[in-house]
XYZ file of C-alpha atoms in Angstrom:
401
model
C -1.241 19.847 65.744
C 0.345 20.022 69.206
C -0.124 15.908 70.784
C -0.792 16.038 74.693
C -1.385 13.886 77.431
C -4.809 14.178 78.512
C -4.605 15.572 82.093
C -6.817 17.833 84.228
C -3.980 20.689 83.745
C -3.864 20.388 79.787
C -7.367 20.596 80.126
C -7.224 23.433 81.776
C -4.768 24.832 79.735
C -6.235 24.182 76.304
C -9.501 25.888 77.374
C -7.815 29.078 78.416
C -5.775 29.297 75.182
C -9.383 28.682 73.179
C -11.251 31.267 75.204
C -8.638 34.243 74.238
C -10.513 34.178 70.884
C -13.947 35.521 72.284
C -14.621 38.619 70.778
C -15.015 40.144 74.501
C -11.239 39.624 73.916
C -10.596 41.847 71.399
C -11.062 45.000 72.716
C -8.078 46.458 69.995
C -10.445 45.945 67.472
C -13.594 48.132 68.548
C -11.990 51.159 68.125
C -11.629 50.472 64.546
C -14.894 48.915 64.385
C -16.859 52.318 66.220
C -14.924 54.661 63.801
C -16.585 52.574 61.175
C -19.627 52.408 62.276
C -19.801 56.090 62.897
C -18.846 57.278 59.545
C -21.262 54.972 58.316
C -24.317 55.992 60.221
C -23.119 59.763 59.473
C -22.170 59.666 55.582
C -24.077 56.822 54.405
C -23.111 55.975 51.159
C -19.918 57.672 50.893
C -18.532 55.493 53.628
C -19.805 52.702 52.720
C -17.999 52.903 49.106
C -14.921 54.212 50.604
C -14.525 51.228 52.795
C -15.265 49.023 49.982
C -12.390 50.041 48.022
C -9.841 49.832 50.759
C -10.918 46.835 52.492
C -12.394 44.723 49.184
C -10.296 46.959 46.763
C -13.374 47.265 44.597
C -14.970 50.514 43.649
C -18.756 50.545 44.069
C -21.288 53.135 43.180
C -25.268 53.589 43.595
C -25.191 51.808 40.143
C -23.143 48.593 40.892
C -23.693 47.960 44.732
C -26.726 45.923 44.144
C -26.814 42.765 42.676
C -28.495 42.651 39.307
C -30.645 40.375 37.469
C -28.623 39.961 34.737
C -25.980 39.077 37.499
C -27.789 36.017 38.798
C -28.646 34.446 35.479
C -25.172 34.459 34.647
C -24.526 32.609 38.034
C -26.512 29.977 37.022
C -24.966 29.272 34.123
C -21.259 29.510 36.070
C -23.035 26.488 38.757
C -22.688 23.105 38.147
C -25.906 21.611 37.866
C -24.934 18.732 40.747
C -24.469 21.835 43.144
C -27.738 23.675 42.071
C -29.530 20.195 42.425
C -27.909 19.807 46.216
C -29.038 23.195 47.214
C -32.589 22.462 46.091
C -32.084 18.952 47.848
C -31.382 21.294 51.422
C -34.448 23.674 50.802
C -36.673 21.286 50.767
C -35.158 19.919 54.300
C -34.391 23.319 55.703
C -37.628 24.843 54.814
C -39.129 21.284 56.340
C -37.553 21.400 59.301
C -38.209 25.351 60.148
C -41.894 24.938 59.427
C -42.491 22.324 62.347
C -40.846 25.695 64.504
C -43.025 28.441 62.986
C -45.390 29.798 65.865
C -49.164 30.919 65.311
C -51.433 33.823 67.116
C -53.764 32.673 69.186
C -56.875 34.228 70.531
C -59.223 32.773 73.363
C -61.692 33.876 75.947
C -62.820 33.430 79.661
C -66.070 32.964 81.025
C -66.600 36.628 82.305
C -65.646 37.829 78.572
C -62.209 38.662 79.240
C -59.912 38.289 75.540
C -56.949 36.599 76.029
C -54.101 35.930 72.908
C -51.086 36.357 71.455
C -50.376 37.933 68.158
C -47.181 36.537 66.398
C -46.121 38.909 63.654
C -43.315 38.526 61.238
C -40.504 41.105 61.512
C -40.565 43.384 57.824
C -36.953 43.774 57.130
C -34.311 41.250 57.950
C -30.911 42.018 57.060
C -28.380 38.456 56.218
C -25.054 38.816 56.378
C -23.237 36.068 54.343
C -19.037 35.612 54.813
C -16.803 35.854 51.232
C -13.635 37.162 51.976
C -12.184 33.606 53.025
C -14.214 31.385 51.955
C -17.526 30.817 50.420
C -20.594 28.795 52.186
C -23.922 28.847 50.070
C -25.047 26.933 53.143
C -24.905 29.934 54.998
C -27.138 31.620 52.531
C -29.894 28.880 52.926
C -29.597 28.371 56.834
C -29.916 32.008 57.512
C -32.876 33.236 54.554
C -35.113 29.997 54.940
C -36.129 30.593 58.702
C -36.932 34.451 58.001
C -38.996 33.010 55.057
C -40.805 30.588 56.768
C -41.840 32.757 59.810
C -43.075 35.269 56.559
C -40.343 38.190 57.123
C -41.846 39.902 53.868
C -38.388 41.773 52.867
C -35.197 40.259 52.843
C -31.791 41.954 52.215
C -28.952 40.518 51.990
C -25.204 41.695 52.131
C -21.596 39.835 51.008
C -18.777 41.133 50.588
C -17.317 41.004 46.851
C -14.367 39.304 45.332
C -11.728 41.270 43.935
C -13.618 41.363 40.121
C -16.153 43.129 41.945
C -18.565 40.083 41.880
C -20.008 37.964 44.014
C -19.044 34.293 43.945
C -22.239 32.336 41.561
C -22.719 29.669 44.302
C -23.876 32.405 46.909
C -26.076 34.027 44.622
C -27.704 30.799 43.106
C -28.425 29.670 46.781
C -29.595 33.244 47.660
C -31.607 33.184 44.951
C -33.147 29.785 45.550
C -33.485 30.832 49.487
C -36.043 34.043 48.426
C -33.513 37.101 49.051
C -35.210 40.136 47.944
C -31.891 42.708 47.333
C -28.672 41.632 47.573
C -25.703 43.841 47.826
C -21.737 43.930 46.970
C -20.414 45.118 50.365
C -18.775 43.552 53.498
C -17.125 44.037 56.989
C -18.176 46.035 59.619
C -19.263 48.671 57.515
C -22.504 46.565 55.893
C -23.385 45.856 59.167
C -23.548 49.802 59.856
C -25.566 49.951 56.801
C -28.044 47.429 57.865
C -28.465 48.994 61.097
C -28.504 52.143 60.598
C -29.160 52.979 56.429
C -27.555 54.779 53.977
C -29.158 55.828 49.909
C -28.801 52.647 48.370
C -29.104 50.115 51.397
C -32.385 49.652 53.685
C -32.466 49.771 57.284
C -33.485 46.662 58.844
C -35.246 45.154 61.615
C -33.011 42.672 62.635
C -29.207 41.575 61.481
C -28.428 37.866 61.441
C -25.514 35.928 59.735
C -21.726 34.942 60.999
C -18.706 36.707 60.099
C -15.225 37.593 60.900
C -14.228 39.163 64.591
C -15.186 43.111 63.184
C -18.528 42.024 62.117
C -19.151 40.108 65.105
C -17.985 43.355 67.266
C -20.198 45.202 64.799
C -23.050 43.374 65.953
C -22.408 43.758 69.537
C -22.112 47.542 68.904
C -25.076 48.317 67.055
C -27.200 45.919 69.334
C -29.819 48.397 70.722
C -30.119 50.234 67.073
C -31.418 47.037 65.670
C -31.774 43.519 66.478
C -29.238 40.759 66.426
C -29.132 36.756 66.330
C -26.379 36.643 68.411
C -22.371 37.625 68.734
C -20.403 34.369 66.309
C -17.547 33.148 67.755
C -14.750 31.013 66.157
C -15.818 27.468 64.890
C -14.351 24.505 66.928
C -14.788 21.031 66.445
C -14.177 17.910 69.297
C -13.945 14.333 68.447
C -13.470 11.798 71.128
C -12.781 8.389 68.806
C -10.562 5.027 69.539
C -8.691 2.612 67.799
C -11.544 1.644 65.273
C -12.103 4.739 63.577
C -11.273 5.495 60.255
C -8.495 8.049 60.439
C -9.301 9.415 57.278
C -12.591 10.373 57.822
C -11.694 11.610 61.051
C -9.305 13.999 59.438
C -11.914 15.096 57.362
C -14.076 16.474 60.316
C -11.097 18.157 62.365
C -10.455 20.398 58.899
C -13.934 20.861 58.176
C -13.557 23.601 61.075
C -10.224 24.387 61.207
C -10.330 25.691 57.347
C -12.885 28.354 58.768
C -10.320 30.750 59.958
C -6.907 31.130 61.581
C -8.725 31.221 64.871
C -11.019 28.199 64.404
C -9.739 24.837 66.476
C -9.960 21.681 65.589
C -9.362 18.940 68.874
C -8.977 14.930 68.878
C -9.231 13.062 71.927
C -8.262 8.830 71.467
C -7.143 6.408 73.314
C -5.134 5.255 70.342
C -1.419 6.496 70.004
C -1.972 4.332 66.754
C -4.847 6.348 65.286
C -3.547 9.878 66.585
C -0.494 8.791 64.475
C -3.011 8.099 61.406
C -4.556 11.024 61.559
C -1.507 13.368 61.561
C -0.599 11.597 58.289
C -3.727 12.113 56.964
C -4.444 15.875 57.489
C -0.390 16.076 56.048
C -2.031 14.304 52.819
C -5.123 16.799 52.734
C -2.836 19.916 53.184
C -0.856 19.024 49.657
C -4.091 19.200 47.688
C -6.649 21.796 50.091
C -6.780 25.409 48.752
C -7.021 26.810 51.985
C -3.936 25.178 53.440
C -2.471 28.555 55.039
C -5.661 28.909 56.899
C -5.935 25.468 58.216
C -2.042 25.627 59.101
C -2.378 28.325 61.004
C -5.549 27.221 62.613
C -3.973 23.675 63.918
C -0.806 25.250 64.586
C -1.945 27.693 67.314
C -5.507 25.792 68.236
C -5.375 22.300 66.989
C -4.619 19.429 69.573
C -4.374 15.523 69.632
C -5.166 14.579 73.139
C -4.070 10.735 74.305
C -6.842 9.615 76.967
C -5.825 6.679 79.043
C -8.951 5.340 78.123
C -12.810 6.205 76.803
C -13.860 7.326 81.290
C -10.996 9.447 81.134
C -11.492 10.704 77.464
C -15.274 11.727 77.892
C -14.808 13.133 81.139
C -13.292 17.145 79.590
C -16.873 17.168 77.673
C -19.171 19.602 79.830
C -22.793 19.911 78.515
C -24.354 23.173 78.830
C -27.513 23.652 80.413
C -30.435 21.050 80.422
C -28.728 19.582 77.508
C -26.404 17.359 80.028
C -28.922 15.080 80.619
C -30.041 14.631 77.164
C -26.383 14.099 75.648
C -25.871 11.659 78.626
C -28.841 9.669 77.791
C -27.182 9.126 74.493
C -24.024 8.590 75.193
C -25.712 5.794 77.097
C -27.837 4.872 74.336
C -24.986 3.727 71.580
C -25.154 7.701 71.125
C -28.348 8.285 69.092
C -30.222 4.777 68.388
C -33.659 5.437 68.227
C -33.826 8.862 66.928
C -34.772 9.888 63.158
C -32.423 10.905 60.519
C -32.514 14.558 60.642
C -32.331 17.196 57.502
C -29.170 17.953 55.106
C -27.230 16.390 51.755
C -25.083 13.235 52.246
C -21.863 14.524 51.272
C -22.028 17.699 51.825
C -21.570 20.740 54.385
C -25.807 21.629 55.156
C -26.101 18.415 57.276
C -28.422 20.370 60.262
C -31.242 22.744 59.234
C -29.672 25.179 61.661
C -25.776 24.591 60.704
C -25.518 28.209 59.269
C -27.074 29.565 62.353
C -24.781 31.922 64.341
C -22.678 30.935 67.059
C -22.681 32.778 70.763
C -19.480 34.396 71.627
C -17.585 32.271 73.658
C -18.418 28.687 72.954
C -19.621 26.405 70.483
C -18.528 22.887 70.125
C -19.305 20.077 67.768
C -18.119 17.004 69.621
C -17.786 13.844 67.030
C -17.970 10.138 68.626
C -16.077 7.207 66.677
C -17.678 4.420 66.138
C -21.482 5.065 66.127
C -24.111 6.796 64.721
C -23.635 10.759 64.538
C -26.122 12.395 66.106
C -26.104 16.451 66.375
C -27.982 18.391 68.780
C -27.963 22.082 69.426
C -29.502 23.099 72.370
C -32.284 21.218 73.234
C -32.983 19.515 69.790
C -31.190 16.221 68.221
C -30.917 14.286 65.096
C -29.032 12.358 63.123
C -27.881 12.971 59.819
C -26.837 9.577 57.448
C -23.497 9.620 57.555
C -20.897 8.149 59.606
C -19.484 8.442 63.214
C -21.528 10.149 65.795
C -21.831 14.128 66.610
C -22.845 16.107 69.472
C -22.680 19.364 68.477
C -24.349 22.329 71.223
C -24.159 26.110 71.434
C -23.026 27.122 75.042
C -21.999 30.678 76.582
């Protein structure tokens, strides 16, 4: 990680260097992505397999693309009970949390006789798309199936791309499995996003596509917005904390590489007002790095995106953090408040990645921050909703455009 003064013109400079990732910046890549997406929609499965084998180097056939029962069972038995009995543990808060945002029809009537309502009906095919080349999340699985569930979507497919033993990794189909998916199937990339929107023999079309994923399925998405429905376009993770001298450097590690192992492109920023702590901290990603299994990713990630920013103090330090929206005046009103005292725990596993009901919810395509405040409570809000989860620090973590 690159240490900086904290000025207005490494301010500056940091953003622009951060915004080259959108995917509106990768124009080089949608070529690729159309020619993909075009052989899919025109020789279903044929493409499908064929891209399979040269991107996933697995061969797949009508037989093996789908996910079997015999498949999950032995999943179970490859997950540790602890994990099964976390996942469980985030149902019950996901599904909690979702159901207080479900929306109901309503039907009324004026005095003259007039009818006056609104029907709410549940889309009948949703298609999840669930990241496993890099790294597996089973908290994507939940965050993404439980919401469709709970507004009744009455089909659920679900696509992931497969390791190299032509299987999909057991935590992703346990959680899958616990979530309600109704097909899942071995296939990845651009190329299962063509087959959710648009079809093939062995894969349904669906109503809408949701799920995060690498810069061709997010240009995927974009493209075949129109044909289907999308949650949004994912951009790269970042994370910002803003701590001084009296955080724990360790922890504070922990939450920069918590992003930065998503991908090379991911960015991972401390601001302090400690020379001390930035110090600290350094030394304590260096100790993670020996023992992390994704230590080229997170290299890469801190080396090109990750910055320790000295503040002169905690003024100058908050003032680079620009709320989006109507949020401003809510994040201000707890920065003012000891950041978050008063509000409720919110939904998640203490120790564990699925601390928001929403954390495996897509991203828009240029911004989205997770700001972390040391000392404090953590306190995450996206949009227009906040909560705290029980666990150290403070976050403030938003979606913006």
């Amino acid at each position: 990680m690159r240490t900086v003064r904290l000025t207005k013109e490494s301010t500056k400079d940091i953003l622009e260097n951060l915004l080259k990732r959108s995917p509106n910046n990768y124009g080089k890549f949608e070529a690729a992505v159309a020619d993909i997406l075009a052989n899919v929609k025109e020789k279903g499965d044929e493409a499908l397999f064929s891209y399979t084998k040269e991107f996933d180097k697995v061969e797949v056939t009508p037989e093996t693309i789908r996910v079997t029962e015999a498949e999950i069972e032995e999943a179970y038995k490859a997950v540790d009970a602890s994990l099964l009995e976390v996942i469980r543990k985030a149902l019950v808060n996901i599904r909690s949390y979702h159901e207080k945002q479900r929306q109901n029809s309503w039907f009324t009537s004026t005095e003259n006789g007039t009818m006056l309502g609104q029907k709410v009906t549940p889309l009948n095919r949703v298609g999840v798309y669930v990241p496993g080349g890099k790294a597996v999340y089973p908290s994507s699985v939940l965050m993404n199936i439980v919401p469709a569930k709970v507004a009744g979507v009455p089909h659920i497919v679900m696509t992931t791309p497969p390791g190299k033993d032509g299987k999909v990794n057991p935590s992703t189909l346990v959680a899958a499995k616990e979530a309600g998916a109704d097909e899942i199937y071995k296939v990845g990339g651009a190329q299962a996003i063509g087959a959710l929107a648009y079809g093939t023999a062995s894969i349904p079309k669906v109503d809408k596509i949701v799920g995060p994923g690498n810069i061709f399925v997010a240009l995927a998405k974009k493209a075949v917005y129109g044909h289907v429905s999308i949650d949004s376009i994912a951009g790269p993770s970042e994370i910002l904390v803003l701590a001084d001298e009296t955080a724990n450097a360790h922890y504070v590690a922990a939450d920069l590489l918590s992003q930065a192992e998503h991908d090379e492109m991911a960015s991972a920023i401390l601001i302090t007002t400690s020379t001390e702590l930035a110090q600290n901290v350094e030394k304590e990603i260096e100790g993670y790095l020996k023992v992390l299994s994704r230590k080229e990713i997170i290299e890469k990630s801190l080396e090109n995106f990750g910055y320790i920013l000295i503040a002169e103090d905690m003024d100058e330090g908050v003032e680079p953090l620009v709320f989006p929206g109507d949020m401003g005046e809510d994040v201000a009103h707890a920065l003012a408040g000891k950041l978050g005292r008063g509000l409720e725990p919110g939904g998640g596993v203490d120790g564990h990645r699925c601390k928001t009901p929403s954390c495996g919810m897509p991203i828009p395509q240029d911004r989205a921050f997770r700001i972390v405040v040391w000392p404090q409570y953590r306190a995450l809000a996206r949009k227009s909703r906040a909560h705290i989860p029980r666990r150290r620090g403070a976050v403030l973590s938003w979606v913006a455009n």
